[in-house]
mmCIF file of C-alpha atoms and ligand atoms in Angstrom:
data_model
loop_
_atom_site.group_PDB
_atom_site.id
_atom_site.type_symbol
_atom_site.label_atom_id
_atom_site.label_comp_id
_atom_site.label_asym_id
_atom_site.label_seq_id
_atom_site.Cartn_x
_atom_site.Cartn_y
_atom_site.Cartn_z
ATOM 1 C CA MET A 182 2.164 169.809 55.062
ATOM 2 C CA ASN A 183 -1.042 171.133 53.515
ATOM 3 C CA ILE A 184 -4.265 169.567 54.701
ATOM 4 C CA THR A 185 -6.490 168.177 51.932
ATOM 5 C CA PRO A 186 -10.103 167.955 53.138
ATOM 6 C CA VAL A 187 -12.886 166.029 51.391
ATOM 7 C CA THR A 188 -14.275 169.297 50.043
ATOM 8 C CA ARG A 189 -13.901 173.053 50.248
ATOM 9 C CA ALA A 190 -16.687 175.600 49.936
ATOM 10 C CA THR A 191 -16.712 177.583 46.705
ATOM 11 C CA LEU A 192 -17.088 181.352 47.005
ATOM 12 C CA PRO A 193 -18.059 183.923 44.369
ATOM 13 C CA PRO A 194 -15.820 186.946 43.677
ATOM 14 C CA LEU A 195 -15.950 189.033 46.867
ATOM 15 C CA GLU A 196 -16.849 192.213 44.941
ATOM 16 C CA SER A 197 -20.026 190.643 43.527
ATOM 17 C CA TYR A 198 -21.150 189.691 47.025
ATOM 18 C CA LEU A 199 -20.249 193.074 48.538
ATOM 19 C CA GLU A 200 -22.338 194.796 45.892
ATOM 20 C CA LYS A 201 -25.389 192.864 47.069
ATOM 21 C CA ILE A 202 -24.538 193.503 50.731
ATOM 22 C CA ARG A 203 -24.243 197.257 50.050
ATOM 23 C CA GLU A 204 -27.754 197.190 48.572
ATOM 24 C CA ILE A 205 -29.048 195.431 51.692
ATOM 25 C CA PHE A 206 -27.352 198.044 53.900
ATOM 26 C CA SER A 207 -28.908 200.891 51.941
ATOM 27 C CA CYS A 208 -32.487 199.558 51.922
ATOM 28 C CA ARG A 209 -32.244 197.923 55.393
ATOM 29 C CA TYR A 210 -34.588 195.102 54.414
ATOM 30 C CA LEU A 211 -32.913 192.039 55.959
ATOM 31 C CA THR A 212 -35.434 189.208 55.920
ATOM 32 C CA ASN A 213 -39.149 188.213 55.546
ATOM 33 C CA ASN A 214 -39.442 187.253 51.895
ATOM 34 C CA GLY A 215 -37.353 190.143 50.598
ATOM 35 C CA LYS A 216 -36.224 191.064 47.107
ATOM 36 C CA ASN A 217 -33.196 188.730 47.020
ATOM 37 C CA VAL A 218 -35.200 185.745 48.269
ATOM 38 C CA ARG A 219 -37.903 186.333 45.652
ATOM 39 C CA GLU A 220 -35.337 186.811 42.892
ATOM 40 C CA LEU A 221 -33.419 183.666 43.872
ATOM 41 C CA GLU A 222 -36.670 181.700 44.110
ATOM 42 C CA GLN A 223 -37.521 182.759 40.550
ATOM 43 C CA SER A 224 -34.045 181.981 39.182
ATOM 44 C CA LEU A 225 -33.900 178.568 40.843
ATOM 45 C CA THR A 226 -37.386 177.644 39.631
ATOM 46 C CA GLU A 227 -36.020 178.103 36.100
ATOM 47 C CA PHE A 228 -32.571 176.586 36.691
ATOM 48 C CA LEU A 229 -33.939 173.469 38.393
ATOM 49 C CA GLU A 230 -36.887 173.216 35.955
ATOM 50 C CA VAL A 231 -39.472 172.813 38.701
ATOM 51 C CA PRO A 232 -43.062 174.112 38.685
ATOM 52 C CA GLN A 233 -42.934 175.718 42.171
ATOM 53 C CA LEU A 234 -40.141 176.346 44.637
ATOM 54 C CA ALA A 235 -39.969 177.695 48.194
ATOM 55 C CA LEU A 236 -36.652 178.716 49.742
ATOM 56 C CA CYS A 237 -35.984 178.113 53.414
ATOM 57 C CA THR A 238 -33.324 178.149 56.148
ATOM 58 C CA ASN A 239 -31.657 174.789 55.486
ATOM 59 C CA GLY A 240 -32.160 171.371 53.942
ATOM 60 C CA THR A 241 -33.279 169.714 57.153
ATOM 61 C CA LEU A 242 -36.093 172.225 57.639
ATOM 62 C CA ALA A 243 -36.893 171.866 53.929
ATOM 63 C CA LEU A 244 -37.582 168.175 54.601
ATOM 64 C CA GLN A 245 -39.627 169.051 57.679
ATOM 65 C CA LEU A 246 -41.715 171.651 55.815
ATOM 66 C CA ALA A 247 -42.324 169.165 52.992
ATOM 67 C CA ILE A 248 -43.321 166.440 55.480
ATOM 68 C CA ARG A 249 -45.882 168.863 56.988
ATOM 69 C CA MET A 250 -47.059 170.141 53.621
ATOM 70 C CA LEU A 251 -47.800 166.558 52.539
ATOM 71 C CA GLY A 252 -49.505 165.806 55.876
ATOM 72 C CA LEU A 253 -47.019 163.052 56.755
ATOM 73 C CA ASN A 254 -46.138 164.326 60.227
ATOM 74 C CA GLY A 255 -46.893 161.801 62.984
ATOM 75 C CA LYS A 256 -47.196 158.933 60.487
ATOM 76 C CA PRO A 257 -45.034 155.975 59.448
ATOM 77 C CA VAL A 258 -42.833 156.802 56.442
ATOM 78 C CA ILE A 259 -40.635 154.413 54.433
ATOM 79 C CA THR A 260 -37.087 155.669 53.941
ATOM 80 C CA THR A 261 -33.549 154.589 53.103
ATOM 81 C CA PRO A 262 -30.862 153.620 55.632
ATOM 82 C CA PHE A 263 -28.135 154.927 53.310
ATOM 83 C CA SER A 264 -28.142 158.701 53.689
ATOM 84 C CA TYR A 265 -26.899 161.517 55.857
ATOM 85 C CA VAL A 266 -28.471 161.472 59.326
ATOM 86 C CA ALA A 267 -30.595 164.567 58.529
ATOM 87 C CA THR A 268 -33.022 162.453 56.469
ATOM 88 C CA VAL A 269 -34.007 160.465 59.551
ATOM 89 C CA SER A 270 -33.715 163.443 61.943
ATOM 90 C CA ALA A 271 -36.313 165.326 59.901
ATOM 91 C CA LEU A 272 -38.707 162.365 60.061
ATOM 92 C CA LEU A 273 -38.247 161.846 63.811
ATOM 93 C CA TRP A 274 -38.498 165.576 64.559
ATOM 94 C CA GLU A 275 -41.866 165.554 62.756
ATOM 95 C CA GLY A 276 -43.043 162.578 64.814
ATOM 96 C CA CYS A 277 -42.842 160.140 61.887
ATOM 97 C CA GLU A 278 -41.847 156.519 62.391
ATOM 98 C CA PRO A 279 -39.042 155.701 59.913
ATOM 99 C CA ILE A 280 -39.461 152.292 58.266
ATOM 100 C CA PHE A 281 -36.197 151.293 56.571
ATOM 101 C CA ALA A 282 -36.215 149.713 53.120
ATOM 102 C CA ASP A 283 -32.779 148.469 52.010
ATOM 103 C CA ILE A 284 -30.890 149.870 49.028
ATOM 104 C CA ASP A 285 -30.047 148.588 45.572
ATOM 105 C CA PRO A 286 -26.405 147.391 45.738
ATOM 106 C CA ARG A 287 -25.642 148.897 42.315
ATOM 107 C CA THR A 288 -27.118 152.411 42.567
ATOM 108 C CA LEU A 289 -27.075 152.685 46.403
ATOM 109 C CA CYS A 290 -30.525 154.335 46.196
ATOM 110 C CA ILE A 291 -33.577 152.772 47.860
ATOM 111 C CA SER A 292 -34.684 149.491 46.253
ATOM 112 C CA PRO A 293 -38.205 149.738 44.766
ATOM 113 C CA GLU A 294 -38.726 146.036 45.554
ATOM 114 C CA ALA A 295 -37.847 146.674 49.201
ATOM 115 C CA VAL A 296 -40.273 149.627 49.270
ATOM 116 C CA GLU A 297 -43.018 147.424 47.832
ATOM 117 C CA ALA A 298 -42.307 144.766 50.495
ATOM 118 C CA CYS A 299 -42.451 147.390 53.285
ATOM 119 C CA LEU A 300 -45.777 148.694 51.977
ATOM 120 C CA ALA A 301 -47.210 145.164 51.971
ATOM 121 C CA GLU A 302 -46.084 144.674 55.561
ATOM 122 C CA ARG A 303 -47.043 148.166 56.753
ATOM 123 C CA PRO A 304 -50.291 149.289 55.087
ATOM 124 C CA ASP A 305 -50.367 152.180 57.592
ATOM 125 C CA ALA A 306 -47.309 153.804 55.928
ATOM 126 C CA ALA A 307 -48.336 157.222 54.605
ATOM 127 C CA GLY A 308 -45.358 158.111 52.449
ATOM 128 C CA VAL A 309 -41.980 157.221 50.986
ATOM 129 C CA LEU A 310 -38.842 159.355 51.465
ATOM 130 C CA PRO A 311 -36.053 158.167 49.130
ATOM 131 C CA VAL A 312 -32.716 159.972 48.647
ATOM 132 C CA HIS A 313 -30.989 160.731 45.334
ATOM 133 C CA VAL A 314 -27.678 159.546 46.799
ATOM 134 C CA TYR A 315 -24.618 161.521 45.531
ATOM 135 C CA GLY A 316 -26.940 163.027 42.927
ATOM 136 C CA ASN A 317 -27.625 159.597 41.417
ATOM 137 C CA ALA A 318 -31.316 159.342 40.531
ATOM 138 C CA CYS A 319 -33.523 156.841 42.336
ATOM 139 C CA ASP A 320 -35.609 154.553 40.142
ATOM 140 C CA VAL A 321 -38.097 157.422 39.780
ATOM 141 C CA THR A 322 -40.451 155.604 37.403
ATOM 142 C CA ALA A 323 -40.827 152.488 39.582
ATOM 143 C CA LEU A 324 -41.208 154.547 42.772
ATOM 144 C CA GLU A 325 -43.863 156.772 41.197
ATOM 145 C CA ASP A 326 -45.780 153.706 40.052
ATOM 146 C CA ILE A 327 -45.573 152.027 43.476
ATOM 147 C CA CYS A 328 -46.606 155.158 45.383
ATOM 148 C CA ARG A 329 -49.499 155.836 43.016
ATOM 149 C CA ARG A 330 -50.791 152.259 43.306
ATOM 150 C CA HIS A 331 -50.639 152.371 47.103
ATOM 151 C CA GLY A 332 -51.947 155.932 47.395
ATOM 152 C CA VAL A 333 -48.975 157.166 49.434
ATOM 153 C CA ALA A 334 -47.004 160.413 49.113
ATOM 154 C CA LEU A 335 -43.558 160.466 47.477
ATOM 155 C CA LEU A 336 -41.076 162.989 48.881
ATOM 156 C CA TYR A 337 -37.473 163.008 47.651
ATOM 157 C CA ASP A 338 -34.479 164.105 49.688
ATOM 158 C CA ALA A 339 -32.725 165.871 46.796
ATOM 159 C CA ALA A 340 -29.954 167.465 48.900
ATOM 160 C CA HIS A 341 -27.325 166.084 46.473
ATOM 161 C CA ALA A 342 -29.305 166.516 43.273
ATOM 162 C CA PHE A 343 -28.763 170.181 42.395
ATOM 163 C CA GLY A 344 -28.449 170.580 38.632
ATOM 164 C CA CYS A 345 -29.161 166.904 37.835
ATOM 165 C CA ARG A 346 -31.649 166.033 35.113
ATOM 166 C CA MET A 347 -33.492 162.753 34.701
ATOM 167 C CA GLN A 348 -35.154 161.657 31.465
ATOM 168 C CA GLY A 349 -34.942 165.252 30.255
ATOM 169 C CA ARG A 350 -36.567 166.742 33.370
ATOM 170 C CA GLY A 351 -35.048 168.499 36.372
ATOM 171 C CA LEU A 352 -34.495 165.793 39.017
ATOM 172 C CA LEU A 353 -36.228 167.912 41.674
ATOM 173 C CA ALA A 354 -39.401 167.907 39.562
ATOM 174 C CA TRP A 355 -39.952 164.197 40.335
ATOM 175 C CA GLY A 356 -42.210 163.063 43.174
ATOM 176 C CA ASP A 357 -44.930 165.004 44.993
ATOM 177 C CA ALA A 358 -42.191 167.207 46.445
ATOM 178 C CA ALA A 359 -38.390 167.307 46.693
ATOM 179 C CA ALA A 360 -36.216 168.949 49.346
ATOM 180 C CA GLY A 361 -32.866 170.548 48.441
ATOM 181 C CA SER A 362 -29.953 171.666 50.627
ATOM 182 C CA PHE A 363 -27.838 174.762 49.999
ATOM 183 C CA HIS A 364 -25.360 174.130 52.800
ATOM 184 C CA ALA A 365 -21.836 175.505 52.288
ATOM 185 C CA THR A 366 -20.465 172.050 51.432
ATOM 186 C CA LYS A 367 -23.060 171.301 48.769
ATOM 187 C CA LEU A 368 -22.630 171.845 45.027
ATOM 188 C CA PHE A 369 -24.623 175.094 45.098
ATOM 189 C CA HIS A 370 -24.893 176.992 48.371
ATOM 190 C CA THR A 371 -26.267 180.003 50.210
ATOM 191 C CA VAL A 372 -23.946 179.373 53.231
ATOM 192 C CA GLU A 373 -26.945 177.715 54.934
ATOM 193 C CA GLY A 374 -30.167 177.228 53.025
ATOM 194 C CA GLY A 375 -32.611 174.869 51.419
ATOM 195 C CA CYS A 376 -35.669 174.610 49.214
ATOM 196 C CA VAL A 377 -38.769 172.574 48.606
ATOM 197 C CA ALA A 378 -39.857 171.959 45.030
ATOM 198 C CA CYS A 379 -43.498 171.072 44.485
ATOM 199 C CA HIS A 380 -46.115 171.002 41.753
ATOM 200 C CA THR A 381 -49.126 173.150 42.543
ATOM 201 C CA GLU A 382 -49.552 176.792 43.448
ATOM 202 C CA GLU A 383 -51.569 175.626 46.450
ATOM 203 C CA ALA A 384 -48.631 173.524 47.730
ATOM 204 C CA GLY A 385 -46.270 176.477 47.186
ATOM 205 C CA LYS A 386 -48.537 178.782 49.190
ATOM 206 C CA ARG A 387 -48.801 176.207 51.959
ATOM 207 C CA LEU A 388 -44.997 176.000 52.202
ATOM 208 C CA ALA A 389 -44.701 179.810 52.313
ATOM 209 C CA LEU A 390 -47.222 179.846 55.165
ATOM 210 C CA LEU A 391 -45.541 177.020 57.111
ATOM 211 C CA ARG A 392 -42.079 178.623 56.930
ATOM 212 C CA ALA A 393 -43.319 181.983 58.265
ATOM 213 C CA PHE A 394 -45.148 181.122 61.507
ATOM 214 C CA GLY A 395 -48.380 180.050 59.784
ATOM 215 C CA HIS A 396 -49.948 183.493 59.638
ATOM 216 C CA ILE A 397 -50.498 186.237 57.109
ATOM 217 C CA GLY A 398 -50.815 189.568 58.921
ATOM 218 C CA ASP A 399 -53.500 189.164 61.579
ATOM 219 C CA ASP A 400 -54.827 185.993 59.991
ATOM 220 C CA PHE A 401 -53.518 183.002 61.999
ATOM 221 C CA ILE A 402 -54.165 180.051 59.713
ATOM 222 C CA THR A 403 -52.065 177.067 60.770
ATOM 223 C CA LEU A 404 -49.201 175.959 63.028
ATOM 224 C CA GLY A 405 -46.028 177.241 61.414
ATOM 225 C CA ILE A 406 -42.363 177.601 62.242
ATOM 226 C CA ASN A 407 -39.609 180.061 61.380
ATOM 227 C CA ALA A 408 -37.761 178.640 58.372
ATOM 228 C CA LYS A 409 -37.303 181.853 56.380
ATOM 229 C CA MET A 410 -34.178 182.505 54.336
ATOM 230 C CA SER A 411 -32.552 185.886 54.984
ATOM 231 C CA GLU A 412 -31.580 188.466 52.354
ATOM 232 C CA VAL A 413 -27.891 187.988 53.216
ATOM 233 C CA HIS A 414 -28.118 184.242 52.482
ATOM 234 C CA ALA A 415 -30.124 184.742 49.287
ATOM 235 C CA ALA A 416 -27.478 187.257 48.133
ATOM 236 C CA MET A 417 -24.851 184.484 48.255
ATOM 237 C CA GLY A 418 -27.102 182.263 46.144
ATOM 238 C CA LEU A 419 -27.605 185.002 43.550
ATOM 239 C CA CYS A 420 -23.812 185.384 43.250
ATOM 240 C CA MET A 421 -23.199 181.612 43.088
ATOM 241 C CA LEU A 422 -25.846 180.625 40.547
ATOM 242 C CA PRO A 423 -24.210 182.142 37.431
ATOM 243 C CA LEU A 424 -20.997 180.244 38.283
ATOM 244 C CA LEU A 425 -22.694 176.836 38.312
ATOM 245 C CA PRO A 426 -22.176 175.642 34.720
ATOM 246 C CA GLU A 427 -18.432 176.331 34.992
ATOM 247 C CA LEU A 428 -18.220 174.672 38.449
ATOM 248 C CA ILE A 429 -19.925 171.532 37.138
ATOM 249 C CA ARG A 430 -17.660 171.518 34.064
ATOM 250 C CA ARG A 431 -14.591 171.638 36.305
ATOM 251 C CA ARG A 432 -15.935 168.810 38.492
ATOM 252 C CA THR A 433 -16.538 166.749 35.352
ATOM 253 C CA GLU A 434 -12.845 167.075 34.436
ATOM 254 C CA LEU A 435 -11.674 166.141 37.937
ATOM 255 C CA CYS A 436 -13.948 163.080 38.058
ATOM 256 C CA ALA A 437 -12.641 161.967 34.660
ATOM 257 C CA ALA A 438 -9.071 162.324 35.985
ATOM 258 C CA TYR A 439 -9.884 160.151 39.025
ATOM 259 C CA ASP A 440 -11.519 157.620 36.680
ATOM 260 C CA SER A 441 -8.432 157.265 34.536
ATOM 261 C CA LEU A 442 -5.891 157.274 37.402
ATOM 262 C CA LEU A 443 -7.734 154.844 39.686
ATOM 263 C CA ASP A 444 -7.888 152.163 37.005
ATOM 264 C CA MET A 445 -11.074 150.407 38.164
ATOM 265 C CA PRO A 446 -11.840 147.560 38.468
ATOM 266 C CA ARG A 447 -8.215 146.342 38.258
ATOM 267 C CA THR A 448 -7.432 148.039 41.606
ATOM 268 C CA GLY A 449 -10.484 146.392 43.224
ATOM 269 C CA LEU A 450 -12.349 149.688 43.532
ATOM 270 C CA ALA A 451 -15.875 150.321 42.251
ATOM 271 C CA LYS A 452 -18.283 153.228 41.897
ATOM 272 C CA PRO A 453 -22.053 153.349 42.292
ATOM 273 C CA VAL A 454 -23.798 152.730 38.962
ATOM 274 C CA LEU A 455 -25.512 155.865 37.683
ATOM 275 C CA ALA A 456 -29.161 155.585 36.650
ATOM 276 C CA ALA A 457 -29.898 155.314 32.924
ATOM 277 C CA GLY A 458 -31.261 158.628 31.638
ATOM 278 C CA LEU A 459 -29.429 160.699 34.282
ATOM 279 C CA GLU A 460 -27.475 163.868 33.498
ATOM 280 C CA TRP A 461 -25.315 163.910 36.600
ATOM 281 C CA ASN A 462 -23.879 166.923 38.509
ATOM 282 C CA TYR A 463 -20.533 165.351 39.566
ATOM 283 C CA ALA A 464 -21.189 166.469 43.145
ATOM 284 C CA TYR A 465 -19.168 163.688 44.829
ATOM 285 C CA TYR A 466 -16.564 161.061 44.036
ATOM 286 C CA PRO A 467 -17.591 157.997 46.062
ATOM 287 C CA VAL A 468 -15.481 154.837 45.856
ATOM 288 C CA ILE A 469 -16.493 151.382 47.067
ATOM 289 C CA PHE A 470 -13.587 149.330 48.439
ATOM 290 C CA PRO A 471 -13.446 145.524 48.273
ATOM 291 C CA ASP A 472 -13.752 145.305 52.070
ATOM 292 C CA HIS A 473 -13.523 147.300 55.303
ATOM 293 C CA ASP A 474 -9.906 146.437 56.101
ATOM 294 C CA VAL A 475 -8.663 147.565 52.700
ATOM 295 C CA MET A 476 -10.595 150.824 53.054
ATOM 296 C CA MET A 477 -9.166 151.493 56.522
ATOM 297 C CA ARG A 478 -5.635 150.813 55.239
ATOM 298 C CA CYS A 479 -6.192 153.290 52.399
ATOM 299 C CA LEU A 480 -7.682 155.939 54.710
ATOM 300 C CA ALA A 481 -4.713 155.528 57.071
ATOM 301 C CA ALA A 482 -2.205 155.894 54.203
ATOM 302 C CA LEU A 483 -3.989 159.052 52.997
ATOM 303 C CA GLY A 484 -4.331 160.369 56.563
ATOM 304 C CA LYS A 485 -0.558 160.125 57.017
ATOM 305 C CA GLU A 486 -0.265 162.574 54.111
ATOM 306 C CA GLN A 487 -2.901 164.869 55.672
ATOM 307 C CA ILE A 488 -5.489 163.830 53.069
ATOM 308 C CA HIS A 489 -8.909 163.306 54.586
ATOM 309 C CA PRO A 490 -11.580 161.564 52.506
ATOM 310 C CA ARG A 491 -14.875 161.167 54.337
ATOM 311 C CA ARG A 492 -16.767 158.021 55.229
ATOM 312 C CA TYR A 493 -19.943 159.221 53.611
ATOM 313 C CA PHE A 494 -22.325 157.745 54.491
ATOM 314 C CA TYR A 495 -21.644 156.180 57.841
ATOM 315 C CA PRO A 496 -23.351 154.713 59.833
ATOM 316 C CA SER A 497 -26.263 152.866 58.234
ATOM 317 C CA LEU A 498 -29.202 154.866 59.637
ATOM 318 C CA ASN A 499 -31.162 151.759 60.678
ATOM 319 C CA THR A 500 -28.439 151.176 63.296
ATOM 320 C CA LEU A 501 -28.722 154.602 64.973
ATOM 321 C CA PRO A 502 -29.185 154.243 68.746
ATOM 322 C CA TYR A 503 -32.513 156.124 68.637
ATOM 323 C CA VAL A 504 -34.334 154.088 65.967
ATOM 324 C CA ARG A 505 -35.781 150.578 65.988
ATOM 325 C CA HIS A 506 -33.143 148.324 64.476
ATOM 326 C CA VAL A 507 -34.352 146.226 61.548
ATOM 327 C CA PRO A 508 -31.647 144.604 59.412
ATOM 328 C CA CYS A 509 -30.690 146.217 56.078
ATOM 329 C CA PRO A 510 -27.800 143.970 54.998
ATOM 330 C CA VAL A 511 -26.889 145.811 51.775
ATOM 331 C CA SER A 512 -26.652 149.224 53.430
ATOM 332 C CA GLU A 513 -24.868 147.827 56.499
ATOM 333 C CA ASP A 514 -22.270 146.233 54.216
ATOM 334 C CA ILE A 515 -21.743 149.317 52.011
ATOM 335 C CA VAL A 516 -21.228 151.769 54.914
ATOM 336 C CA GLN A 517 -18.269 149.624 56.021
ATOM 337 C CA ARG A 518 -16.432 150.110 52.727
ATOM 338 C CA ILE A 519 -17.384 153.378 51.027
ATOM 339 C CA ALA A 520 -15.743 156.800 51.186
ATOM 340 C CA CYS A 521 -15.873 160.033 49.192
ATOM 341 C CA LEU A 522 -12.543 161.244 47.823
ATOM 342 C CA PRO A 523 -11.473 164.907 47.946
ATOM 343 C CA LEU A 524 -13.318 166.923 45.281
ATOM 344 C CA TRP A 525 -14.025 170.610 44.838
ATOM 345 C CA PRO A 526 -14.009 172.701 41.668
ATOM 346 C CA ASP A 527 -10.682 174.519 42.123
ATOM 347 C CA MET A 528 -8.858 171.510 43.560
ATOM 348 C CA GLY A 529 -5.460 171.285 41.859
ATOM 349 C CA MET A 530 -4.763 168.391 39.503
ATOM 350 C CA ASP A 531 -1.503 167.802 41.437
ATOM 351 C CA THR A 532 -3.504 167.169 44.626
ATOM 352 C CA LEU A 533 -5.808 164.780 42.813
ATOM 353 C CA GLU A 534 -2.848 162.903 41.336
ATOM 354 C CA ARG A 535 -1.309 162.554 44.807
ATOM 355 C CA VAL A 536 -4.570 161.108 46.211
ATOM 356 C CA ALA A 537 -4.795 158.620 43.337
ATOM 357 C CA ALA A 538 -1.126 157.625 43.609
ATOM 358 C CA ILE A 539 -1.357 156.874 47.349
ATOM 359 C CA LEU A 540 -4.535 154.868 46.782
ATOM 360 C CA THR A 541 -3.208 152.767 43.930
ATOM 361 C CA ALA A 542 0.093 152.154 45.751
ATOM 362 C CA THR A 543 -1.750 151.022 48.894
ATOM 363 C CA LEU A 544 -4.151 148.842 46.917
ATOM 364 C CA GLY A 545 -1.251 147.317 45.015
ATOM 365 C CA ARG A 546 0.243 146.155 48.307
ATOM 366 C CA ALA A 547 -3.108 144.986 49.706
HETATM 367 C C1 PLP B 211 -26.863 167.931 53.593
HETATM 368 C C2 PLP B 211 -27.963 166.948 53.609
HETATM 369 C C3 PLP B 211 -29.176 167.194 54.289
HETATM 370 C C4 PLP B 211 -29.375 168.364 55.203
HETATM 371 O O1 PLP B 211 -29.213 169.594 54.649
HETATM 372 P P1 PLP B 211 -28.789 170.845 55.563
HETATM 373 O O2 PLP B 211 -28.948 171.993 54.645
HETATM 374 O O3 PLP B 211 -27.368 170.636 55.988
HETATM 375 O O4 PLP B 211 -29.728 170.896 56.719
HETATM 376 C C5 PLP B 211 -30.191 166.273 54.162
HETATM 377 N N1 PLP B 211 -30.032 165.132 53.451
HETATM 378 C C6 PLP B 211 -28.874 164.849 52.814
HETATM 379 C C7 PLP B 211 -28.774 163.587 52.020
HETATM 380 C C8 PLP B 211 -27.797 165.733 52.903
HETATM 381 O O5 PLP B 211 -26.635 165.422 52.301
#
């Protein structure tokens, strides 16, 4: 029996990639802000509609570079419990204390009211790190207003937000900075990779300095790290980028097929509510089950057929063994009954129909 995973990496035509690799072999320039990195940086600045963009090794280091660039390292930062663990890892690795603000039960993004309450309780908080969960936009207007009033930095984890637009602007252009991930499993990828979008040339220069050991030639300016993207990784990005509109179009069709086959809410399933004004990228297909037991029954039925959705996200990050546990009831409830269904651009419609049929049959019996 074929295994159906939650997602499969998309690859460009091999010939297009080999052409770029041949060029790298002939010029022997492998890394350190090479031609491919600069070209990809330029193309992504345009594609994502952001003022400035710095590529780096991965999305986790993108968050860490942005935390440093904004001077948040070592300080308390308000963040969401409903994300992939990397959001909190980046904060902890930079010596920040994560303060968890619960999520909005409809959008599953951080609740602006909860952020406001955290800021009232913790006036020493220096920044807010929300996540555009599944590419859904946070309440960007409310968060901007709150952060401005309190004089704290606003950094988005935009790892899921590639290609999304909000109120006619690229979603990564919101906030003081936004970190993207180009991991192999993400919508757009460079095998491993990431970026930080920011607004001023000064911030862009600071990021370039931080990712390359903090020195320019013999001028040692600041403490840096090695977070450079290689030419080989950038080459993958250059081959992937032209494919994006078609990949998103295909995902749109698959999501519409799930929508019609799953027959919500009659089957008891629900989806996160997308923000008004969002042009979404169809990066994931998350479903919210009525309760944990029903979800586990459905996952078991799919597992028997070698279909493996992913509990994404699990666990609620405020319950990690290495953070201070404060209750976030909405997030702790949702992580018990949400999963992402299999979705990748060249997934066959027959596979999708099988997933939907097993789900509806199991829910019918529930
Ligand atoms: C993937 C992801 C990251 C980390 O990105 P990497 O490139 O894998 O380091 C951070 N935050 C979220 C929400 C993610 O999904």
